[in-house]
PDB file of C-alpha atoms in Angstrom:
ATOM      1  CA  MET A  14      86.867 106.087 111.947  1.00 70.00           C
ATOM      2  CA  LYS A  15      83.470 107.984 112.690  1.00 83.00           C
ATOM      3  CA  SER A  16      80.577 106.817 110.548  1.00 93.00           C
ATOM      4  CA  ILE A  17      77.023 108.328 110.170  1.00 97.00           C
ATOM      5  CA  PRO A  18      74.056 105.809 110.661  1.00 98.00           C
ATOM      6  CA  PRO A  19      72.251 105.357 107.443  1.00 98.00           C
ATOM      7  CA  PHE A  20      69.115 107.223 106.571  1.00 98.00           C
ATOM      8  CA  GLN A  21      67.006 106.902 103.270  1.00 96.00           C
ATOM      9  CA  LEU A  22      66.433 110.249 101.540  1.00 97.00           C
ATOM     10  CA  ILE A  23      63.214 110.374  99.644  1.00 95.00           C
ATOM     11  CA  PRO A  24      62.819 113.495  97.291  1.00 94.00           C
ATOM     12  CA  LYS A  25      59.755 115.593  97.643  1.00 96.00           C
ATOM     13  CA  ALA A  26      58.774 117.807  94.781  1.00 96.00           C
ATOM     14  CA  LEU A  27      58.665 121.310  96.080  1.00 98.00           C
ATOM     15  CA  SER A  28      57.309 122.996  93.057  1.00 98.00           C
ATOM     16  CA  GLU A  29      54.729 122.198  90.404  1.00 98.00           C
ATOM     17  CA  GLU A  30      57.577 122.069  87.856  1.00 97.00           C
ATOM     18  CA  ALA A  31      59.356 119.501  89.918  1.00 97.00           C
ATOM     19  CA  ARG A  32      55.999 117.441  90.296  1.00 96.00           C
ATOM     20  CA  LYS A  33      55.641 117.385  86.455  1.00 97.00           C
ATOM     21  CA  MET A  34      59.230 116.233  85.687  1.00 96.00           C
ATOM     22  CA  PRO A  35      59.066 112.986  83.834  1.00 96.00           C
ATOM     23  CA  ARG A  36      60.708 109.705  85.069  1.00 93.00           C
ATOM     24  CA  PHE A  37      63.314 107.942  83.126  1.00 96.00           C
ATOM     25  CA  LYS A  38      62.202 106.347  79.935  1.00 95.00           C
ATOM     26  CA  TRP A  39      64.774 103.368  79.849  1.00 94.00           C
ATOM     27  CA  ALA A  40      66.590 102.996  83.047  1.00 95.00           C
ATOM     28  CA  GLU A  41      65.883 100.321  85.735  1.00 94.00           C
ATOM     29  CA  ALA A  42      63.132 101.275  88.336  1.00 94.00           C
ATOM     30  CA  ILE A  43      65.727 101.696  91.240  1.00 96.00           C
ATOM     31  CA  ILE A  44      67.631 104.484  89.074  1.00 97.00           C
ATOM     32  CA  GLY A  45      66.543 107.816  90.726  1.00 96.00           C
ATOM     33  CA  THR A  46      65.652 106.325  94.059  1.00 97.00           C
ATOM     34  CA  ARG A  47      69.182 105.498  95.583  1.00 98.00           C
ATOM     35  CA  HIS A  48      69.643 108.800  97.417  1.00 98.00           C
ATOM     36  CA  LYS A  49      71.139 108.233 100.883  1.00 98.00           C
ATOM     37  CA  LEU A  50      72.630 109.938 103.968  1.00 98.00           C
ATOM     38  CA  GLY A  51      75.163 108.167 105.919  1.00 98.00           C
ATOM     39  CA  GLY A  52      75.800 104.274 106.091  1.00 97.00           C
ATOM     40  CA  GLU A  53      78.008 103.005 103.343  1.00 96.00           C
ATOM     41  CA  PRO A  54      78.218 104.320  99.830  1.00 97.00           C
ATOM     42  CA  ASP A  55      76.574 102.130  97.141  1.00 97.00           C
ATOM     43  CA  PHE A  56      79.651 102.639  94.773  1.00 97.00           C
ATOM     44  CA  ILE A  57      78.785 101.933  90.937  1.00 97.00           C
ATOM     45  CA  GLN A  58      82.543 101.445  90.303  1.00 96.00           C
ATOM     46  CA  LYS A  59      85.682 100.738  92.236  1.00 92.00           C
ATOM     47  CA  THR A  60      85.362 101.718  95.982  1.00 90.00           C
ATOM     48  CA  THR A  61      87.057 105.253  96.232  1.00 87.00           C
ATOM     49  CA  VAL A  62      87.240 106.632  99.613  1.00 95.00           C
ATOM     50  CA  PRO A  63      89.154 109.972  99.625  1.00 97.00           C
ATOM     51  CA  HIS A  64      91.639 111.333 101.954  1.00 97.00           C
ATOM     52  CA  CYS A  65      91.303 114.834 103.423  1.00 97.00           C
ATOM     53  CA  LYS A  66      93.874 117.244 101.716  1.00 97.00           C
ATOM     54  CA  GLU A  67      94.454 119.092 105.029  1.00 96.00           C
ATOM     55  CA  CYS A  68      95.219 116.112 107.486  1.00 97.00           C
ATOM     56  CA  ASN A  69      95.489 113.117 105.147  1.00 97.00           C
ATOM     57  CA  LYS A  70      92.839 111.198 107.096  1.00 96.00           C
ATOM     58  CA  GLU A  71      90.269 109.005 105.401  1.00 97.00           C
ATOM     59  CA  MET A  72      87.211 111.168 104.946  1.00 97.00           C
ATOM     60  CA  VAL A  73      83.662 109.975 106.146  1.00 98.00           C
ATOM     61  CA  PHE A  74      80.866 108.993 103.719  1.00 98.00           C
ATOM     62  CA  TYR A  75      78.187 111.711 104.178  1.00 98.00           C
ATOM     63  CA  ALA A  76      75.723 111.210 101.424  1.00 98.00           C
ATOM     64  CA  GLN A  77      74.930 110.144  97.774  1.00 98.00           C
ATOM     65  CA  LEU A  78      72.506 111.637  95.437  1.00 98.00           C
ATOM     66  CA  ASP A  79      71.229 109.679  92.376  1.00 98.00           C
ATOM     67  CA  SER A  80      70.424 110.787  88.895  1.00 98.00           C
ATOM     68  CA  ILE A  81      66.888 112.464  88.740  1.00 97.00           C
ATOM     69  CA  ASN A  82      65.621 111.631  85.281  1.00 97.00           C
ATOM     70  CA  ASP A  83      66.777 111.488  81.500  1.00 96.00           C
ATOM     71  CA  GLU A  84      67.392 115.201  81.375  1.00 96.00           C
ATOM     72  CA  PHE A  85      69.251 115.407  84.807  1.00 97.00           C
ATOM     73  CA  CYS A  86      71.091 112.245  84.389  1.00 97.00           C
ATOM     74  CA  ILE A  87      74.651 112.139  86.029  1.00 97.00           C
ATOM     75  CA  GLY A  88      76.565 110.330  83.259  1.00 95.00           C
ATOM     76  CA  ASP A  89      75.028 107.050  82.485  1.00 95.00           C
ATOM     77  CA  CYS A  90      72.576 106.781  85.495  1.00 97.00           C
ATOM     78  CA  GLY A  91      75.239 107.731  87.993  1.00 97.00           C
ATOM     79  CA  MET A  92      75.534 109.069  91.312  1.00 98.00           C
ATOM     80  CA  ILE A  93      77.308 111.830  93.347  1.00 98.00           C
ATOM     81  CA  TYR A  94      79.081 110.708  96.513  1.00 98.00           C
ATOM     82  CA  VAL A  95      79.947 113.301  99.097  1.00 98.00           C
ATOM     83  CA  PHE A  96      82.769 112.901 101.822  1.00 98.00           C
ATOM     84  CA  ILE A  97      83.593 114.874 104.711  1.00 98.00           C
ATOM     85  CA  CYS A  98      86.406 115.513 107.164  1.00 97.00           C
ATOM     86  CA  PHE A  99      84.971 116.624 110.409  1.00 97.00           C
ATOM     87  CA  GLU A 100      88.089 117.746 111.853  1.00 96.00           C
ATOM     88  CA  CYS A 101      88.983 120.177 108.773  1.00 96.00           C
ATOM     89  CA  LEU A 102      85.534 120.753 107.641  1.00 97.00           C
ATOM     90  CA  SER A 103      86.398 120.102 104.132  1.00 97.00           C
ATOM     91  CA  SER A 104      84.338 118.065 101.721  1.00 98.00           C
ATOM     92  CA  VAL A 105      84.963 116.187  98.378  1.00 98.00           C
ATOM     93  CA  SER A 106      82.457 114.992  96.016  1.00 98.00           C
ATOM     94  CA  ILE A 107      82.986 112.080  93.533  1.00 97.00           C
ATOM     95  CA  ILE A 108      80.880 111.179  90.506  1.00 97.00           C
ATOM     96  CA  GLN A 109      80.525 107.591  89.251  1.00 97.00           C
ATOM     97  CA  SER A 110      78.290 106.075  86.442  1.00 96.00           C
ATOM     98  CA  TYR A 111      77.952 102.993  84.435  1.00 94.00           C
TER      99      TYR A 111
END
């Protein structure tokens, strides 16, 4: 199966509003920094790699996006995982949280 080499994604605020956003009040320091492109997903819960609805092949992990702060928190400090089928050009996203 094809896999993407891992890249760390570091968010950069693109507006004054984004620069002024508060950080988490109570979450561990790592929450909000787990954005990643490629590599292996850092699943919070059980490993769940979807299969393409078109060809039924296991999809490739593309990226994970972390919660941003208390206002834009995914569930309970969760993440969104994105998978892609490069043959069918379809994608699926999964949300997991604590």
